[in-house]
Structure formats: structure tokens, C-alpha cells
Amino acid sequence: MLQGPIQRGNLMCSQALITGAILETYNEIVEANASRPRCLSAESVAVLELRGSVFGRQFDRYGAVWVGGVEVMRTTTPEPNGQNTIFWTVERDVTSYLSLFLEEEKTVAAVSIPNEVTSEYTGIIEANVTLKVYEGSTSRPADVVKALVPLDASPWTAMGDVSDLDFRLPVRNANRVLLDLYASGHSCEEFWYQNLPGNGTCGGGAFRELEISIDGVVAGIAAPFPVVYSGGINPLAWRPIAGVAQFDVPPYRFDLTPFAGLLNDGANHTMRILVVDQTHVWYIDPVLLVWTDDSYRRLEGAILETDETPRRVALTTLGDNHFLTVGSHGFSVTGDLRNNAVVVSTTTVAGTLALRDDNQIFSDSRQVTTQRSEVTTRVATAGEGARNLTLRDDFSIYVDLLDTSSLVDANITLARSRTLLATNTEEIVTWSSAAKAAAQLTSEDADSDYGVARTDAVFQVVVDDDDDDDRVATPAACFEATAEAKDGFFVANTASDFDCRLPGTHRFCGLDLCDLFAPSPSFRRGGAGANNNTSSPTVVAFSTTTSSSSS
């Protein structure tokens, strides 16, 4: 899985959270008491490392890691075939979640990768989870990290039945509220972008949208990224190069700051989480991240204005077994924060979503799918903590699949591109990941790592800090990683130095820019500590380590 580096300084210490977890049943959850790392502070960079191994024949499996009942990693495993032991490593920056690890008392870490071992599927998964602590943080971790789904003894059952959630903030002075939504589709929802209209098996059509609302007001929308797991479509396509976001399935982040004043009232509120048009299971786990302002005992506020462009999903039949789905949705919400009736800040979050899916069945065994989604989220705060950001997400997938009793022939292209426009600093950062694969799996190849396959992958970061409006050429990538594989073997695997000047205090965190929508370190106490983000980009000397996961 190609991605960028997790920017960090020197390693200070590490703490084993879970050691030698053996996972061989569906309902198995391995827990361990975890102590605070001796070197950890609020100025640390914290990286969670999952190291796994499996030998034997087995399916790809989904899984998660929790600390203190809060999900900190969603993952999937490589699909082995019994020929070799597979080792893999996944890293995820969890600096925003530092408060979970700063507790003086021991907390509970847990890992679950539902598995089933039989005489045919013999692969037993072993997992080790470690927290590594580094110098070099430019982040301000959340003061409160709160899970909204009570997972108890059966987390996957709980996460598969999420709709309306009652919750209450434990603070009265929140000035920034974000939501990390861990979400992944399974069963017939694993390939939702290929689903046909109607009520048949794996029906429901190919439009999906994640929607968050609070007390009946739309608070955020997102298009799910079509993650293809390591056994998905054609397993030879992902050997040895893992697909985009395959092992580290990132959460979808929503900025709920317009609701902060309302949520500070100490009362219960209702969050509704929808996966629009889902017909089977999605595992949903929302985590609240809350930043507070200690210069105020209490911040109040209200929702001042809302607007919504209703969701529209149009299905057009272009011919026999040829379906075009076009969907759109938009919203905006504005809320304020007040202290003793004096307005401290006003925040508007607005989003638009557009999705287009072309699905054509050519025969009982061949289907061609093209889907693209575009989501734009704008966040603007006036007053303390002034900011003006726009995040654009462009996700796409193309699949040409021939699946017969003796042959699985697939051509697949995946692309995930995100662009952050920091209007205050007139800088644009784009990071993108793409994989293109062609693979043929015959009945003779079913138990082999090898076959006729070719996969190319690339990850790039581009920073445009040039204010020359007349420039035509796109700036060169300041980081690029590429990989090429043929018939199960690497042909090329290279990465450049990370030479990117990121805006403000941002770091890069593997798949994404760190701290999206989170406050900067100087925005700690409001008032004089407010950050208007008008300074030049901060450049920090990091040792750059590129995180990789491969089977």
C-alpha cells in the first residue's frame, strides 16, 4: 500500500499494547491492560503500529484496534493462500487521540480480527500492537476523545446496528468539535459500487452517501471511498502491492464546530448516522474529538442558519442491463459561540456531493463499472480561531470483470485524490493515491501467489504556494512513491525524499494530511491565544519514514 510518510522526529520510547494475539474465531477479542508510555507528553507524536502474520489458506479479514473503548484503527488483512507465511505492518498516526494514552491509570487496549479456521481455511492470524512515541509534534491533541457506540463484548454487532445515538459532551467550553467516522461496507456492501437496482441479491443500486445529522440538522456529508480488500475482485491484483487504503482504512472526518455552542449545554443530543441506500452491513464507529478553551468557564451558542439542497438520485436505463446513476446533495450550517452574550466566533460548514456511476452487464459473467464521486467541504470561522479552508475529495473506481467458473479476468483502476485549499495562506496541497491492475486468475492459480498479473501504483503530494495567477504549468510533486509488480513480484519500488513545505503547522500522516480541521497548537486558550493562520508555513526538521504495508 503506497502512501506518504508519517512525519516525526526521533523515537523517544515505545510501549507494547498487545503482544502475540492469536485470532482464529469470529467473536474473539484480545484485550490487555496498557500503561502510559514513560516518555509520552502532550507534545509527542504518537504512532500506532500493528504487525501481523498469517500462514495457511484464509480469506482477507477486517479488523480494528481500540484503546479505552475508542477505535483508533480500522484495517483489513492480506489474503494468504497457504504457500508462504505473510508478514505485514500498518502504521497510523494517533496524535489527535493522545488523551487516551495520557491517563495515569492503566487503560485497556483491544484488537479484533474476526476469523474462522477450518480444515480448508487454516490461516491463524497473529497480531502485535505497539504505541511508538516520537519528538516533533506540531499538533494539539484533542482534550476529549469520546466513543459514541457502546461496544461491550460484541463490537461488530454493535457497529453493524448504528442509527440514532444519544450523547452528551462532558465539557461546557468546547470551541472545536470534530467527528471521526470509521465506516466500511461488508457482505453485499463490499462492492456497493457494482450493485444493481432493485431488491435482488446485492441490489439497492450504486449510490452511497454517509450523512451525519445532529438533532435533525444535517451536519456533514461524504462519499465513501471504494476500498478493495486484498481478496477483492481478483486477489492476484494485490500481490504484492496492496490497494489504496487497503490495510489502513481511514475514518471520514467531519467538522461539527457549528454545533459546539449547542452541545455545550450539558443536555443529551441525538446524532443520526446514515449510509444512504445501504442494503447490507456497514460497520460504523463514530468518535468525537473535542477541544476546549480554558479561558472560558462556559461557552454557549446556537445554530443560526441552515440550508439544504435535497438529495437527488436519478436512475437512467441506457439499454438492456445498462444503468446510469447520478446523485447529488448539498447543505450548509452556521453556528456561533458566545460568552456572556458576547459572540466569540461564528463557524459555517458547507458541503456538496456529486456521484456518477455507470454499470453495464454484458453477459452472465462480465460487468463493467465506472464510478466517480466529488465532495467539497468548506469551513469558515470568523472571530477567534479565524480560518477559511476548502477540502475537495475526488474518488473513482473502474472495474472490468469477467468471472466464470474457470477464469477471473479483471482490469481495475482506483484513485483517491484530496486537495486542501488554505485561503488565508493562499496555499493548495493535493495528495493522491492510485492503483491500476490487470490480473487473470484461472482455476489452476487459485492456490498460488502467482499468475498473469500486473499492478502499478503511485502516491504523490503536490504543494502549490505560488501566487502567480498567470502560471499554467502544474507544480511538480514534492513527494512521489511508485511501485510496479508483475506476476506476483516487484519490478520497481521507489520513493523520493519528502520535500514538501506544508501550510501552517500541518504534518503529513501517511494517507492524509494530519490534523484536518483541527486547531493549531497556538489556538489553545482562545482570546490572545487565537490563531488567525496568517503566518508563513512552518518548516520543521523531521526524519522522514515512509510507512508501507505489503504482502
Coordinates of C-alpha atoms in Angstrom, one line a residue:
M1 CA 0.0 0.0 0.0
L2 CA 1.7 3.2 -1.2
Q3 CA 1.4 6.3 0.9
G4 CA 3.3 9.2 2.1
P5 CA 5.5 9.4 5.2
I6 CA 4.3 9.9 8.8
Q7 CA 6.4 12.9 9.7
R8 CA 8.0 12.6 13.1
G9 CA 11.2 13.3 14.9
N10 CA 13.4 11.0 16.9
L11 CA 12.0 7.9 18.6
M12 CA 11.6 8.5 22.3
C13 CA 10.2 5.2 23.5
S14 CA 7.7 2.5 22.6
Q15 CA 5.0 0.7 24.6
A16 CA 3.7 -2.8 23.7
L17 CA -0.1 -2.6 24.0
I18 CA -1.0 -6.2 22.8
T19 CA 1.6 -8.9 22.3
G20 CA 1.1 -12.2 20.5
A21 CA -2.7 -12.0 20.0
I22 CA -3.9 -15.3 18.3
L23 CA -7.1 -14.7 16.3
E24 CA -8.9 -17.8 15.0
T25 CA -12.6 -17.2 15.7
Y26 CA -15.2 -14.7 14.7
N27 CA -16.1 -13.5 18.2
E28 CA -12.5 -13.3 19.6
I29 CA -11.4 -10.0 21.1
V30 CA -7.9 -9.9 22.7
E31 CA -7.6 -7.4 25.4
A32 CA -4.6 -6.2 27.5
N33 CA -4.0 -3.6 30.2
A34 CA -1.8 -0.9 28.8
S35 CA 0.2 1.6 30.8
R36 CA 1.1 5.2 29.8
P37 CA 4.5 5.2 28.0
R38 CA 7.0 6.8 30.3
C39 CA 8.1 9.4 27.7
L40 CA 4.7 10.4 26.5
S41 CA 3.6 14.1 26.7
A42 CA 1.0 16.3 25.1
E43 CA 3.8 17.5 22.7
S44 CA 4.6 14.0 21.4
V45 CA 3.9 12.4 18.1
A46 CA 2.1 9.1 18.7
V47 CA 2.1 6.3 16.1
L48 CA 0.2 3.1 16.4
E49 CA 1.8 0.1 14.8
L50 CA 0.0 -3.2 14.0
R51 CA 2.2 -6.1 13.0
G52 CA 0.5 -9.2 11.7
S53 CA 1.4 -12.6 10.3
V54 CA -0.6 -15.5 8.9
F55 CA 0.3 -18.8 7.5
G56 CA -2.2 -21.1 5.7
R57 CA -5.1 -20.6 3.4
Q58 CA -7.5 -17.9 4.5
F59 CA -9.8 -15.1 3.4
D60 CA -8.9 -11.5 3.8
R61 CA -10.3 -10.3 7.1
Y62 CA -11.4 -7.0 8.5
G63 CA -10.4 -5.8 12.0
A64 CA -10.0 -2.9 14.4
V65 CA -7.9 -1.7 17.3
W66 CA -9.4 0.1 20.3
V67 CA -7.9 1.9 23.3
G68 CA -10.1 2.7 26.2
G69 CA -13.1 1.7 24.2
V70 CA -12.3 4.1 21.4
E71 CA -11.5 2.8 17.9
V72 CA -8.0 4.0 16.8
M73 CA -7.5 1.9 13.7
R74 CA -9.7 0.1 11.1
T75 CA -7.9 -2.4 9.0
T76 CA -8.0 -5.4 6.7
T77 CA -5.5 -8.3 6.3
P78 CA -3.7 -9.7 3.2
E79 CA -5.4 -12.8 1.8
P80 CA -2.9 -15.7 2.1
N81 CA -3.1 -19.0 0.1
G82 CA -1.1 -21.4 2.2
Q83 CA 2.2 -21.2 0.2
N84 CA 4.1 -18.8 2.4
T85 CA 3.9 -17.0 5.7
I86 CA 2.8 -13.4 5.2
F87 CA 4.1 -10.6 7.4
W88 CA 2.7 -7.1 7.2
T89 CA 2.9 -3.8 9.2
V90 CA 0.4 -1.0 9.4
E91 CA 1.2 2.4 11.0
R92 CA -1.3 5.1 11.9
D93 CA -0.7 8.5 13.4
V94 CA -2.9 8.8 16.5
T95 CA -1.6 12.1 17.9
S96 CA -5.1 13.6 17.9
Y97 CA -6.1 10.8 20.3
L98 CA -3.2 11.4 22.7
S99 CA -5.5 12.0 25.7
L100 CA -6.4 8.2 25.6
F101 CA -2.8 7.4 26.3
L102 CA -2.0 10.2 28.8
E103 CA -4.2 8.7 31.6
E104 CA -2.1 7.9 34.6
E105 CA -4.1 4.8 35.3
K106 CA -3.9 1.7 33.1
T107 CA -6.3 1.5 30.2
V108 CA -7.5 -1.4 28.1
A109 CA -6.3 -2.0 24.6
A110 CA -8.1 -4.4 22.4
V111 CA -7.8 -6.0 18.9
S112 CA -10.4 -7.9 16.9
I113 CA -9.9 -9.5 13.5
P114 CA -12.9 -11.9 13.1
N115 CA -11.5 -15.1 11.6
E116 CA -12.6 -18.7 11.1
V117 CA -10.2 -21.7 11.0
T118 CA -11.3 -24.9 9.4
S119 CA -9.7 -27.9 7.8
E120 CA -9.7 -26.0 4.5
Y121 CA -9.1 -22.4 5.7
T122 CA -6.2 -23.0 8.1
G123 CA -4.8 -19.5 8.4
I124 CA -4.4 -18.3 12.0
I125 CA -3.7 -14.6 12.4
E126 CA -1.2 -13.3 15.0
A127 CA -1.2 -9.6 15.8
N128 CA 1.0 -7.3 17.9
V129 CA 0.1 -3.7 18.6
T130 CA 2.6 -1.1 19.8
L131 CA 2.5 2.6 20.5
K132 CA 5.6 4.4 19.4
V133 CA 6.3 7.9 20.8
Y134 CA 8.4 10.4 18.8
E135 CA 9.6 14.0 19.1
G136 CA 8.4 16.6 16.6
S137 CA 4.7 17.3 17.2
T138 CA 3.2 20.4 15.6
S139 CA -0.3 19.2 16.7
R140 CA -2.6 20.0 19.5
P141 CA -4.3 16.7 20.6
A142 CA -8.0 16.7 21.4
D143 CA -8.8 17.4 25.1
V144 CA -11.7 14.9 25.0
V145 CA -11.9 11.7 22.8
K146 CA -15.2 10.1 23.2
A147 CA -16.7 6.9 21.6
L148 CA -20.4 7.1 20.8
V149 CA -21.1 3.4 20.3
P150 CA -21.1 1.2 23.4
L151 CA -19.1 -1.8 22.1
D152 CA -19.3 -4.0 25.1
A153 CA -18.5 -7.7 24.4
S154 CA -19.7 -7.7 20.8
P155 CA -18.3 -4.7 19.0
W156 CA -19.1 -5.8 15.4
T157 CA -22.7 -6.5 16.3
A158 CA -22.9 -3.0 17.9
M159 CA -21.2 -1.3 14.9
G160 CA -23.5 -3.1 12.5
D161 CA -26.6 -1.6 14.0
V162 CA -25.9 2.1 14.3
S163 CA -28.5 4.7 13.5
D164 CA -29.6 7.2 16.2
L165 CA -27.1 7.8 19.1
D166 CA -27.9 9.9 22.2
F167 CA -24.8 11.6 23.6
R168 CA -23.7 14.4 25.9
L169 CA -20.5 16.4 25.9
P170 CA -18.6 16.1 29.2
V171 CA -17.4 19.7 28.9
R172 CA -19.1 23.1 28.8
N173 CA -16.4 25.1 27.0
A174 CA -15.8 23.2 23.7
N175 CA -14.6 25.5 20.9
R176 CA -13.8 22.9 18.2
V177 CA -15.7 19.6 17.7
L178 CA -14.8 17.0 15.1
L179 CA -16.1 13.6 14.3
D180 CA -14.0 10.7 13.0
L181 CA -16.4 8.2 11.5
Y182 CA -14.9 4.7 10.9
A183 CA -17.0 3.1 8.3
S184 CA -16.6 0.1 6.0
G185 CA -19.0 -2.0 3.9
H186 CA -19.2 -5.7 4.0
S187 CA -21.1 -8.7 2.6
C188 CA -23.1 -7.3 -0.4
E189 CA -21.9 -3.8 0.6
E190 CA -18.2 -4.6 0.0
F191 CA -18.7 -3.9 -3.7
W192 CA -21.6 -1.5 -3.4
Y193 CA -20.5 0.5 -6.5
Q194 CA -21.3 -2.6 -8.6
N195 CA -24.8 -3.2 -7.1
L196 CA -27.7 -3.2 -9.5
P197 CA -31.0 -1.5 -8.9
G198 CA -33.9 -3.4 -7.4
N199 CA -34.4 -5.8 -4.5
G200 CA -32.4 -8.7 -5.8
T201 CA -29.3 -10.2 -4.3
C202 CA -26.8 -7.3 -3.7
G203 CA -29.3 -4.8 -5.0
G204 CA -30.2 -1.3 -3.9
G205 CA -28.3 0.4 -6.7
A206 CA -24.9 2.0 -6.7
F207 CA -25.4 5.3 -4.8
R208 CA -24.0 5.5 -1.3
E209 CA -23.6 8.5 0.9
L210 CA -22.5 9.0 4.5
E211 CA -24.7 11.6 6.3
I212 CA -24.4 13.0 9.8
S213 CA -27.1 15.0 11.5
I214 CA -27.5 16.4 15.0
D215 CA -30.9 17.0 16.4
G216 CA -32.4 16.7 13.0
V217 CA -30.0 19.2 11.3
V218 CA -27.6 17.9 8.6
A219 CA -24.0 18.4 9.9
G220 CA -21.9 16.6 7.3
I221 CA -21.9 14.5 4.1
A222 CA -19.3 12.4 2.5
A223 CA -19.0 9.9 -0.3
P224 CA -17.4 6.6 0.8
F225 CA -14.2 5.6 -0.9
P226 CA -14.4 2.2 -2.7
V227 CA -11.8 0.3 -0.7
V228 CA -11.0 -3.0 -2.4
Y229 CA -9.8 -5.6 0.1
S230 CA -6.9 -7.9 -0.7
G231 CA -9.1 -10.7 -1.9
G232 CA -11.4 -8.4 -3.7
I233 CA -12.3 -8.7 -7.4
N234 CA -9.2 -10.6 -8.2
P235 CA -6.7 -11.4 -5.4
L236 CA -3.7 -11.6 -7.9
A237 CA -4.2 -7.9 -8.5
W238 CA -3.0 -7.1 -4.9
R239 CA 0.1 -9.3 -4.7
P240 CA 2.5 -7.9 -3.6
I241 CA 1.2 -4.3 -4.0
A242 CA -1.8 -3.6 -1.7
G243 CA -4.6 -1.5 -3.0
V244 CA -5.5 2.1 -2.0
A245 CA -6.3 2.4 1.7
Q246 CA -6.5 -1.4 1.9
F247 CA -4.7 -2.0 5.2
D248 CA -5.3 1.4 6.8
V249 CA -8.9 2.2 6.2
P250 CA -9.0 5.9 7.4
P251 CA -12.0 7.4 9.1
Y252 CA -14.1 10.1 7.5
R253 CA -13.6 13.4 9.3
F254 CA -16.5 15.9 9.8
D255 CA -16.3 19.3 11.4
L256 CA -19.1 19.8 13.8
T257 CA -17.9 23.1 15.3
P258 CA -21.1 25.0 14.3
F259 CA -22.9 22.8 16.9
A260 CA -20.3 23.4 19.6
G261 CA -22.3 26.1 21.4
L262 CA -25.4 23.9 21.3
L263 CA -23.6 20.8 22.6
N264 CA -22.1 22.8 25.5
D265 CA -25.5 22.9 27.2
G266 CA -24.8 19.7 29.1
A267 CA -28.0 18.1 27.7
N268 CA -28.5 14.9 25.7
H269 CA -28.4 15.3 21.9
T270 CA -29.1 12.9 19.1
M271 CA -26.7 12.1 16.3
R272 CA -28.1 10.2 13.3
I273 CA -25.7 8.4 11.0
L274 CA -27.0 7.2 7.7
V275 CA -25.4 5.1 5.0
V276 CA -27.9 6.1 2.3
D277 CA -29.4 3.2 0.3
Q278 CA -27.4 0.5 2.1
T279 CA -28.9 -3.0 1.8
H280 CA -26.5 -5.0 3.9
V281 CA -24.0 -4.4 6.7
W282 CA -21.8 -1.4 7.3
Y283 CA -19.7 -1.3 10.4
I284 CA -20.0 2.2 11.8
D285 CA -18.0 3.6 14.7
P286 CA -18.2 7.4 15.4
V287 CA -15.5 9.0 17.6
L288 CA -15.9 12.6 18.9
L289 CA -12.8 14.8 19.2
V290 CA -13.3 17.9 21.3
W291 CA -11.0 20.8 22.0
T292 CA -11.8 23.2 24.9
D293 CA -10.9 26.8 25.8
D294 CA -9.9 27.1 29.4
S295 CA -10.1 30.9 29.3
Y296 CA -13.9 30.5 29.4
R297 CA -15.8 28.5 32.1
R298 CA -18.6 28.2 29.7
L299 CA -19.3 28.8 26.0
E300 CA -22.8 28.9 24.8
G301 CA -24.3 29.2 21.3
A302 CA -26.9 28.3 18.8
I303 CA -27.5 27.2 15.3
L304 CA -28.0 30.5 13.4
E305 CA -28.8 29.3 9.9
T306 CA -29.2 26.1 7.9
D307 CA -29.7 25.3 4.3
E308 CA -30.0 22.1 2.3
T309 CA -30.2 21.1 -1.3
P310 CA -32.2 17.9 -1.2
R311 CA -30.6 14.7 -2.1
R312 CA -31.4 13.7 -5.7
V313 CA -30.7 10.2 -7.1
A314 CA -31.6 9.7 -10.7
L315 CA -31.5 6.2 -12.3
T316 CA -31.5 6.0 -16.1
T317 CA -31.7 2.8 -18.0
L318 CA -29.5 3.2 -21.1
G319 CA -30.2 -0.2 -22.6
D320 CA -30.5 -3.9 -21.6
N321 CA -28.7 -4.2 -18.2
H322 CA -27.1 -0.8 -18.6
F323 CA -27.7 1.6 -15.7
L324 CA -26.6 5.2 -15.1
T325 CA -26.9 6.5 -11.6
V326 CA -26.4 10.2 -10.9
G327 CA -26.7 11.6 -7.3
S328 CA -26.2 14.9 -5.6
H329 CA -26.7 16.6 -2.2
G330 CA -25.7 19.8 -0.5
F331 CA -26.0 21.5 2.9
S332 CA -24.7 24.4 5.0
V333 CA -25.0 25.1 8.7
T334 CA -23.9 28.1 10.7
G335 CA -23.5 28.3 14.5
D336 CA -21.9 30.6 17.0
L337 CA -20.0 30.5 20.3
R338 CA -20.9 33.2 22.9
N339 CA -19.6 34.1 26.4
N340 CA -21.9 36.2 28.5
A341 CA -23.9 37.1 25.3
V342 CA -20.7 38.3 23.5
V343 CA -20.0 36.5 20.3
V344 CA -16.6 34.8 20.4
S345 CA -16.7 33.1 17.0
T346 CA -19.1 32.1 14.2
T347 CA -18.5 29.0 12.1
T348 CA -20.1 27.9 8.8
V349 CA -19.6 24.4 7.4
A350 CA -21.0 23.8 3.9
G351 CA -20.7 20.7 1.7
T352 CA -21.7 19.5 -1.8
L353 CA -21.6 15.9 -3.1
A354 CA -21.9 14.6 -6.7
L355 CA -21.7 11.0 -7.7
R356 CA -22.0 9.3 -11.1
D357 CA -22.0 5.5 -11.6
D358 CA -22.2 3.6 -14.9
N359 CA -22.9 -0.1 -14.6
Q360 CA -23.2 -2.4 -17.6
I361 CA -23.8 -6.1 -17.6
F362 CA -22.6 -7.7 -20.9
S363 CA -23.3 -11.3 -20.1
D364 CA -23.9 -13.5 -17.1
S365 CA -20.2 -13.3 -16.3
R366 CA -19.0 -9.8 -17.4
Q367 CA -19.7 -6.5 -15.7
V368 CA -18.1 -3.1 -16.4
T369 CA -18.4 -0.4 -13.7
T370 CA -17.2 3.2 -13.7
Q371 CA -17.9 5.4 -10.7
R372 CA -16.6 8.8 -9.7
S373 CA -17.6 11.0 -6.7
E374 CA -16.7 14.6 -5.9
V375 CA -17.2 16.1 -2.5
T376 CA -16.3 19.7 -1.5
T377 CA -16.4 20.8 2.1
R378 CA -15.9 24.5 3.1
V379 CA -15.2 25.6 6.7
A380 CA -15.1 29.2 7.6
T381 CA -14.7 30.7 11.1
A382 CA -14.9 34.4 11.9
G383 CA -13.7 35.7 15.2
E384 CA -11.3 33.8 17.5
G385 CA -9.6 31.0 15.6
A386 CA -10.4 32.6 12.2
R387 CA -9.9 30.2 9.3
N388 CA -11.1 29.6 5.8
L389 CA -10.5 26.1 4.4
T390 CA -11.8 24.1 1.5
L391 CA -11.3 20.4 1.2
R392 CA -12.1 18.6 -2.1
D393 CA -12.3 14.9 -2.4
D394 CA -12.2 13.1 -5.8
F395 CA -12.7 9.3 -5.6
S396 CA -13.0 7.0 -8.6
I397 CA -13.0 3.3 -9.5
Y398 CA -13.1 1.4 -12.8
V399 CA -13.7 -2.3 -12.9
D400 CA -14.0 -4.6 -16.0
L401 CA -14.6 -8.0 -14.6
L402 CA -15.1 -11.3 -16.4
D403 CA -15.9 -14.0 -13.8
T404 CA -16.5 -17.6 -15.0
S405 CA -16.1 -21.0 -13.4
S406 CA -12.6 -21.3 -14.7
L407 CA -11.3 -17.7 -15.1
V408 CA -11.4 -14.4 -13.3
D409 CA -10.1 -11.7 -15.6
A410 CA -10.1 -8.2 -14.2
N411 CA -8.9 -4.7 -15.1
I412 CA -9.1 -2.3 -12.1
T413 CA -8.3 1.3 -11.6
L414 CA -8.6 3.0 -8.2
A415 CA -7.9 6.7 -7.5
R416 CA -8.2 8.8 -4.3
S417 CA -7.3 12.5 -4.5
R418 CA -7.7 15.1 -1.8
T419 CA -7.0 18.8 -2.1
L420 CA -6.8 21.3 0.8
L421 CA -7.1 25.0 -0.1
A422 CA -6.0 27.2 2.8
T423 CA -7.4 30.5 1.7
N424 CA -5.8 32.5 4.4
T425 CA -2.3 31.5 3.2
E426 CA -3.2 31.1 -0.4
E427 CA -1.7 27.6 -0.5
I428 CA -3.0 24.4 -2.1
V429 CA -1.9 20.9 -1.1
T430 CA -3.0 17.9 -3.1
W431 CA -2.3 14.3 -2.2
S432 CA -3.3 11.5 -4.4
S433 CA -3.1 7.7 -4.5
A434 CA -3.8 5.5 -7.5
A435 CA -3.5 1.8 -8.4
K436 CA -4.1 0.2 -11.8
A437 CA -4.2 -3.6 -12.1
A438 CA -4.8 -6.2 -14.7
A439 CA -5.0 -9.8 -13.5
Q440 CA -6.1 -13.2 -14.7
L441 CA -6.8 -15.9 -12.2
T442 CA -7.5 -19.4 -13.5
S443 CA -8.7 -22.4 -11.6
E444 CA -5.1 -23.7 -11.6
D445 CA -3.9 -20.4 -10.0
A446 CA -6.4 -20.5 -7.1
D447 CA -3.9 -21.6 -4.5
S448 CA -0.9 -19.7 -5.9
D449 CA 0.6 -16.3 -5.2
Y450 CA 1.4 -16.2 -8.9
G451 CA -0.5 -15.8 -12.2
V452 CA -0.8 -13.4 -15.0
A453 CA -1.0 -10.0 -13.3
R454 CA 0.4 -6.5 -13.5
T455 CA -0.1 -3.7 -11.0
D456 CA 1.1 -0.1 -11.0
A457 CA 0.7 2.2 -8.1
V458 CA 1.6 5.8 -7.3
F459 CA 1.3 8.2 -4.4
Q460 CA 2.0 11.9 -4.8
V461 CA 2.0 15.1 -2.8
V462 CA 1.9 18.5 -4.6
V463 CA 2.1 21.9 -2.8
D464 CA 1.2 25.0 -4.8
D465 CA 2.4 28.1 -2.8
D466 CA 2.9 30.3 -5.9
D467 CA 0.6 33.3 -6.0
D468 CA 1.2 33.7 -9.7
D469 CA -2.3 33.6 -11.2
D470 CA -0.9 33.5 -14.7
R471 CA 1.1 30.4 -14.3
V472 CA -0.2 27.5 -16.5
A473 CA 2.0 24.6 -15.5
T474 CA 1.1 22.4 -12.6
P475 CA 3.9 22.4 -9.9
A476 CA 6.0 19.2 -9.6
A477 CA 5.3 16.7 -6.9
C478 CA 7.3 17.4 -3.7
F479 CA 6.9 13.7 -2.8
E480 CA 6.3 10.7 -5.1
A481 CA 6.3 7.0 -4.4
T482 CA 5.8 4.5 -7.2
A483 CA 5.7 0.7 -7.4
E484 CA 5.3 -1.8 -10.2
A485 CA 4.6 -5.6 -9.9
K486 CA 4.3 -8.3 -12.4
D487 CA 3.1 -11.9 -11.8
G488 CA 3.4 -11.6 -8.1
F489 CA 6.9 -10.0 -7.9
F490 CA 8.1 -6.4 -7.5
V491 CA 9.6 -4.9 -10.7
A492 CA 10.1 -1.5 -9.1
N493 CA 9.5 0.2 -5.8
T494 CA 10.9 3.7 -5.2
A495 CA 10.1 6.8 -3.1
S496 CA 11.6 10.3 -3.3
D497 CA 12.6 12.4 -0.3
F498 CA 9.7 14.3 1.3
D499 CA 10.5 17.9 0.3
C500 CA 7.1 19.5 0.9
R501 CA 6.5 22.8 2.7
L502 CA 3.1 22.3 4.2
P503 CA 0.9 25.2 5.2
G504 CA 0.6 26.3 8.8
T505 CA 1.6 23.6 11.3
H506 CA 0.5 20.6 9.3
R507 CA 2.4 17.4 9.1
F508 CA 1.9 14.5 6.8
C509 CA 0.5 11.3 8.2
G510 CA 0.7 8.5 5.7
L511 CA -2.5 8.5 3.7
D512 CA -3.6 12.0 4.6
L513 CA -2.5 15.4 5.9
C514 CA -2.5 15.4 9.7
D515 CA -5.0 17.4 11.7
L516 CA -7.6 18.2 9.1
F517 CA -9.9 20.8 10.6
A518 CA -8.2 20.5 14.0
P519 CA -6.9 23.7 15.8
S520 CA -3.3 24.6 15.7
P521 CA -1.1 24.5 18.9
S522 CA -1.4 28.2 19.3
F523 CA -5.2 28.0 19.5
R524 CA -5.0 26.6 23.0
R525 CA -6.8 29.1 25.2
G526 CA -8.8 31.4 22.9
G527 CA -8.6 35.2 23.3
A528 CA -4.9 36.2 22.9
G529 CA -4.1 32.6 22.0
A530 CA -6.3 32.5 19.0
N531 CA -4.6 31.6 15.7
N532 CA -5.6 33.5 12.6
N533 CA -3.4 31.3 10.4
T534 CA -1.9 34.3 8.7
S535 CA 1.8 33.3 9.3
S536 CA 4.0 31.7 6.7
P537 CA 4.3 27.9 6.5
T538 CA 6.2 26.4 9.4
V539 CA 9.0 24.1 8.4
V540 CA 10.1 21.5 10.9
A541 CA 13.1 19.3 10.6
F542 CA 11.8 15.7 10.6
S543 CA 13.3 12.4 9.9
T544 CA 11.0 11.0 7.3
T545 CA 9.9 7.4 7.4
T546 CA 7.7 6.0 4.7
S547 CA 5.1 3.6 6.2
S548 CA 4.5 0.6 4.0
S549 CA 2.3 -2.4 4.1
S550 CA 2.8 -5.3 1.7
S551 CA 2.1 -8.9 1.5

